Short mmCIF file of C-alpha atoms in Angstrom, two decimals:
data_model
loop_
_atom_site.label_atom_id
_atom_site.label_comp_id
_atom_site.label_asym_id
_atom_site.label_seq_id
_atom_site.Cartn_x
_atom_site.Cartn_y
_atom_site.Cartn_z
CA UNK D 1 25.60 23.10 -11.54
CA UNK D 2 24.36 26.67 -11.95
CA UNK D 3 20.68 26.63 -10.96
CA UNK D 4 20.02 29.72 -13.10
CA UNK D 5 20.71 27.86 -16.36
CA UNK D 6 17.75 26.31 -18.22
CA UNK D 7 17.01 22.88 -16.79
CA UNK D 8 14.47 20.16 -17.29
CA UNK D 9 12.48 17.99 -14.90
CA UNK D 10 9.39 15.80 -15.22
CA UNK D 11 7.08 13.34 -13.55
CA UNK D 12 7.15 9.74 -14.80
CA UNK D 13 4.27 7.30 -14.50
CA UNK D 14 1.40 5.54 -16.22
CA UNK D 15 -1.25 6.88 -16.35
CA UNK D 16 0.18 10.34 -15.87
CA UNK D 17 -2.30 12.81 -17.38
CA UNK D 18 -3.96 13.46 -14.02
CA UNK D 19 -0.76 14.41 -12.19
CA UNK D 20 -0.75 17.76 -10.39
CA UNK D 21 3.05 17.70 -10.04
CA UNK D 22 3.60 20.07 -12.99
CA UNK D 23 1.42 22.69 -11.28
CA UNK D 24 3.47 22.45 -8.09
CA UNK D 25 6.91 22.39 -9.66
CA UNK D 26 6.31 25.09 -12.24
CA UNK D 27 4.84 27.37 -9.57
CA UNK D 28 7.98 26.78 -7.52
CA UNK D 29 10.39 27.43 -10.39
CA UNK D 30 8.65 30.66 -11.35
CA UNK D 31 8.60 31.86 -7.74
CA UNK D 32 12.33 31.13 -7.54
CA UNK D 33 12.98 33.09 -10.73
CA UNK D 34 13.90 29.98 -12.73
CA UNK D 35 11.86 31.11 -15.70
CA UNK D 36 13.64 28.87 -18.22
CA UNK D 37 13.12 25.67 -16.26
CA UNK D 38 10.54 23.20 -17.57
CA UNK D 39 8.62 20.37 -15.95
CA UNK D 40 6.65 17.85 -18.02
CA UNK D 41 4.57 14.70 -17.74
CA UNK D 42 6.11 11.60 -19.34
CA UNK D 43 4.22 8.33 -19.62
CA UNK D 44 6.57 5.61 -18.48
CA UNK D 45 6.24 2.13 -16.99
CA UNK D 46 8.70 0.54 -14.59
CA UNK D 47 10.13 -1.55 -17.41
CA UNK D 48 10.67 1.53 -19.56
CA UNK D 49 12.24 3.65 -16.83
CA UNK D 50 15.90 2.54 -17.07
CA UNK D 51 16.07 3.16 -20.81
CA UNK D 52 14.25 6.46 -20.64
CA UNK D 53 16.17 7.94 -17.71
CA UNK D 54 19.48 6.55 -18.94
CA UNK D 55 19.02 8.43 -22.20
CA UNK D 56 18.35 11.86 -20.68
CA UNK D 57 20.86 14.63 -21.32
CA UNK D 58 22.76 16.67 -18.72
CA UNK D 59 20.13 19.39 -18.74
CA UNK D 60 17.82 17.05 -16.80
CA UNK D 61 18.14 17.74 -13.06
CA UNK D 62 15.42 15.65 -11.50
CA UNK D 63 12.44 13.36 -11.90
CA UNK D 64 9.36 12.74 -9.83
CA UNK D 65 8.30 9.10 -10.09
CA UNK D 66 4.80 7.79 -9.51
CA UNK D 67 3.24 4.40 -10.07
CA UNK D 68 4.22 2.00 -11.48
CA UNK D 69 7.88 3.05 -11.54
CA UNK D 70 8.89 3.59 -7.92
CA UNK D 71 10.64 0.25 -7.40
CA UNK D 72 12.36 0.53 -10.77
CA UNK D 73 13.59 4.02 -9.85
CA UNK D 74 15.20 2.68 -6.69
CA UNK D 75 16.87 -0.16 -8.56
CA UNK D 76 18.08 2.09 -11.39
CA UNK D 77 19.72 4.70 -9.17
CA UNK D 78 23.47 4.84 -8.61
CA UNK D 79 22.96 6.32 -5.13
CA UNK D 80 20.13 5.67 -2.68
CA UNK D 81 19.10 7.39 0.53
CA UNK D 82 18.70 5.23 3.59
CA UNK D 83 14.96 5.81 3.79
CA UNK D 84 14.40 4.94 0.14
CA UNK D 85 16.18 1.63 0.67
CA UNK D 86 14.23 1.02 3.85
CA UNK D 87 10.81 1.55 2.28
CA UNK D 88 11.83 -0.22 -0.92
CA UNK D 89 10.80 2.47 -3.38
CA UNK D 90 11.72 5.92 -4.66
CA UNK D 91 9.49 8.73 -5.85
CA UNK D 92 12.45 11.04 -6.54
CA UNK D 93 15.49 10.80 -8.81
CA UNK D 94 18.05 13.60 -8.60
CA UNK D 95 20.95 14.06 -11.00
CA UNK D 96 24.32 13.59 -9.29
CA UNK D 97 27.83 13.26 -10.70
CA UNK D 98 27.96 9.93 -12.49
CA UNK D 99 24.29 9.06 -12.22
CA UNK D 100 21.11 9.53 -10.21
CA UNK D 101 20.27 9.55 -6.48
CA UNK D 102 17.02 7.91 -5.36
CA UNK D 103 15.03 9.30 -2.45
CA UNK D 104 11.54 8.85 -1.03
CA UNK D 105 10.01 12.23 -0.22
CA UNK D 106 6.69 10.43 0.23
CA UNK D 107 7.85 10.13 3.84
CA UNK D 108 7.96 13.92 4.08
CA UNK D 109 4.55 13.98 2.44
CA UNK D 110 3.00 12.11 5.35
CA UNK D 111 4.87 13.90 8.14
CA UNK D 112 4.22 17.29 6.55
CA UNK D 113 0.53 16.59 6.02
CA UNK D 114 0.11 15.54 9.66
CA UNK D 115 2.09 18.55 10.84
CA UNK D 116 -0.47 20.80 9.16
CA UNK D 117 -3.03 19.63 11.72
CA UNK D 118 -0.62 19.83 14.64
CA UNK D 119 0.58 16.23 14.72
CA UNK D 120 4.34 16.58 15.17
CA UNK D 121 5.19 14.32 18.10
CA UNK D 122 3.68 10.87 18.55
CA UNK D 123 6.24 9.68 21.06
CA UNK D 124 5.12 6.38 22.57
CA UNK D 125 1.78 6.42 20.77
CA UNK D 126 0.11 3.75 18.68
CA UNK D 127 -1.04 4.19 15.09
CA UNK D 128 -2.91 2.30 12.39
CA UNK D 129 -1.93 1.97 8.74
CA UNK D 130 -4.68 0.68 6.48
CA UNK D 131 -3.36 -1.09 3.41
CA UNK D 132 -0.11 -2.85 2.58
CA UNK D 133 0.66 -1.44 -0.86
CA UNK D 134 3.28 0.98 -2.05
CA UNK D 135 2.17 3.92 0.09
CA UNK D 136 2.04 1.98 3.34
CA UNK D 137 5.79 1.68 3.84
CA UNK D 138 6.57 5.41 3.48
CA UNK D 139 3.68 5.97 5.91
CA UNK D 140 5.29 3.56 8.38
CA UNK D 141 8.61 5.37 8.11
CA UNK D 142 6.85 8.70 8.66
CA UNK D 143 5.11 7.38 11.77
CA UNK D 144 8.39 6.00 13.08
CA UNK D 145 10.01 9.41 12.51
CA UNK D 146 7.20 10.98 14.53
CA UNK D 147 7.95 8.66 17.45
CA UNK D 148 5.19 6.06 17.16
CA UNK D 149 5.93 2.98 19.25
CA UNK D 150 3.49 0.43 17.84
CA UNK D 151 1.46 0.12 14.67
CA UNK D 152 -1.35 -2.08 13.41
CA UNK D 153 -1.25 -2.86 9.69
CA UNK D 154 -4.72 -3.54 8.34
CA UNK D 155 -4.74 -5.77 5.26
CA UNK D 156 -6.83 -8.53 3.76
CA UNK D 157 -4.37 -11.24 4.82
CA UNK D 158 -1.24 -11.74 6.86
CA UNK D 159 0.61 -12.72 3.70
CA UNK D 160 -0.29 -9.42 2.06
CA UNK D 161 0.81 -7.53 5.17
CA UNK D 162 4.12 -9.39 5.52
CA UNK D 163 6.34 -6.91 3.66
CA UNK D 164 4.91 -3.94 5.55
CA UNK D 165 5.25 -5.75 8.88
CA UNK D 166 8.89 -6.57 8.12
CA UNK D 167 9.50 -2.96 7.14
CA UNK D 168 7.93 -1.75 10.38
CA UNK D 169 10.05 -4.11 12.44
CA UNK D 170 13.20 -2.84 10.72
CA UNK D 171 12.19 0.66 11.77
CA UNK D 172 11.92 -0.44 15.39
CA UNK D 173 8.13 -0.44 15.47
CA UNK D 174 6.13 -3.10 17.24
CA UNK D 175 3.77 -4.20 14.49
CA UNK D 176 0.87 -6.59 14.09
CA UNK D 177 -1.60 -7.51 11.36
CA UNK D 178 -5.36 -7.02 11.52
CA UNK D 179 -7.90 -8.09 8.94
CA UNK D 180 -10.88 -6.04 7.82
CA UNK D 181 -13.17 -6.68 10.77
CA UNK D 182 -15.33 -3.67 11.65
CA UNK D 183 -15.49 -4.24 15.42
CA UNK D 184 -11.78 -4.95 15.79
CA UNK D 185 -10.92 -2.04 13.53
CA UNK D 186 -13.07 0.34 15.56
CA UNK D 187 -11.31 -0.76 18.74
CA UNK D 188 -7.76 -0.25 17.47
CA UNK D 189 -8.64 3.07 15.83
CA UNK D 190 -10.21 4.35 19.04
CA UNK D 191 -6.94 3.62 20.85
CA UNK D 192 -4.69 5.05 18.13
CA UNK D 193 -3.25 8.56 18.02
CA UNK D 194 -3.66 8.61 14.25
CA UNK D 195 -4.74 6.45 11.34
CA UNK D 196 -3.25 6.52 7.85
CA UNK D 197 -5.45 5.02 5.13
CA UNK D 198 -3.64 4.14 1.89
CA UNK D 199 -6.42 2.19 0.17
CA UNK D 200 -8.94 3.29 -2.47
CA UNK D 201 -11.98 5.21 -1.26
CA UNK D 202 -14.47 2.47 -2.12
CA UNK D 203 -12.40 -0.19 -0.35
CA UNK D 204 -12.48 1.56 3.03
CA UNK D 205 -16.00 3.01 2.71
CA UNK D 206 -17.73 0.02 4.41
CA UNK D 207 -15.46 0.52 7.42
CA UNK D 208 -15.54 4.33 7.50
CA UNK D 209 -17.47 4.59 10.76
CA UNK D 210 -15.04 2.20 12.45
CA UNK D 211 -11.97 4.17 11.30
CA UNK D 212 -13.69 7.42 12.33
CA UNK D 213 -13.21 6.39 15.97
CA UNK D 214 -9.66 7.76 15.67
CA UNK D 215 -9.02 11.43 16.54
CA UNK D 216 -6.90 12.09 13.44
CA UNK D 217 -7.22 10.30 10.10
CA UNK D 218 -4.99 10.84 7.09
CA UNK D 219 -6.67 9.66 3.89
CA UNK D 220 -4.13 9.37 1.06
CA UNK D 221 -6.88 9.89 -1.54
CA UNK D 222 -7.41 13.43 -2.83
CA UNK D 223 -9.69 13.05 -5.82
CA UNK D 224 -12.63 12.83 -5.65
CA UNK D 225 -12.99 14.60 -2.33
CA UNK D 226 -14.44 14.26 0.22
CA UNK D 227 -14.25 10.49 0.39
CA UNK D 228 -16.78 8.48 2.43
CA UNK D 229 -14.04 8.05 5.03
CA UNK D 230 -13.41 11.81 5.22
CA UNK D 231 -17.13 12.47 5.61
CA UNK D 232 -17.39 9.90 8.41
CA UNK D 233 -14.43 11.36 10.30
CA UNK D 234 -15.81 14.89 10.08
CA UNK D 235 -19.26 13.71 11.18
CA UNK D 236 -17.66 12.04 14.20
CA UNK D 237 -15.86 15.26 15.14
CA UNK D 238 -12.40 14.04 14.21
CA UNK D 239 -9.68 15.68 12.15
CA UNK D 240 -9.15 14.49 8.58
CA UNK D 241 -6.20 15.24 6.31
CA UNK D 242 -6.37 14.58 2.58
CA UNK D 243 -3.83 13.21 0.13
CA UNK D 244 -3.47 16.58 -1.54
CA UNK D 245 -1.50 17.69 1.53
CA UNK D 246 0.80 14.69 1.06
CA UNK D 247 1.29 15.55 -2.61
CA UNK D 248 2.18 19.12 -1.67
CA UNK D 249 4.54 18.23 1.16
CA UNK D 250 6.41 15.57 -0.81
CA UNK D 251 6.91 18.11 -3.61
CA UNK D 252 8.64 20.57 -1.29
CA UNK D 253 11.57 18.18 -0.85
CA UNK D 254 11.75 17.41 -4.55
CA UNK D 255 11.93 21.09 -5.47
CA UNK D 256 14.69 21.64 -2.93
CA UNK D 257 16.70 18.68 -4.19
CA UNK D 258 16.25 19.65 -7.84
CA UNK D 259 17.05 23.37 -7.41
CA UNK D 260 19.26 23.52 -4.32
CA UNK D 261 17.00 26.26 -2.92
CA UNK D 262 14.29 26.40 -0.25
CA UNK D 263 10.88 25.54 -1.66
CA UNK D 264 8.51 28.51 -1.99
CA UNK D 265 5.82 26.81 0.03
CA UNK D 266 3.13 29.46 -0.07
CA UNK D 267 3.26 29.76 -3.83
CA UNK D 268 3.14 25.99 -4.26
CA UNK D 269 0.25 25.60 -1.84
CA UNK D 270 -1.73 28.28 -3.64
CA UNK D 271 -1.94 26.33 -6.91
CA UNK D 272 -3.56 23.28 -5.30
CA UNK D 273 -5.77 25.03 -2.77
CA UNK D 274 -9.28 23.60 -2.75
#
């Protein structure tokens, strides 16, 4: 494929009007000189995804996929990266001969966001992941890639945490479940190298001071900002990273897979700077 020809890409999800992905991708395409490339928002559920993507013409090079279509994207794809299979979801579909390849650049989103505050090697360390939803498993893979040895998955119940615990074990992590108990949470966060919170801002707010015992906290929320958790971490003297950094870093990999060129990181970062 000649990357200079007009091509199309989009982000799929529902709701989708809030997505900042068009800002990031269009900034990248323009910086790369791909002035005829377009990137749109398309409202699409998981059930609608196979029909929609299957009907796209050859001018479509790639799709970003957000909730609720990430599992459907993985299942629809004709090729799947190892990490997408491992985490059980895909936020990226890339056109390949005969179909689509599924990947999960959400993993890069977490590692890249942490790298921005100097967290690049967690060899032998422990970490905490709060939540057991769709973002928790890419976070676990990211922590495994950074060398974490053991992780505590914080969730309302062991049953809810089961899939994330199994995923962690497959990655070679020693993993355990912890419920939402403030004293216990404060203790594990104080011992952890980093904490990744994947739950809504209001859900973690009652436990913000406990989580703020950790030296580095990544809060996957980016709007509204700052969250009560972010405020608590800053007040405690810790380092907090917001979900906007994850959004930016996961988009770098998508742009590179869609275009075949290095992502223009400075230009992309500029359009989402706070």
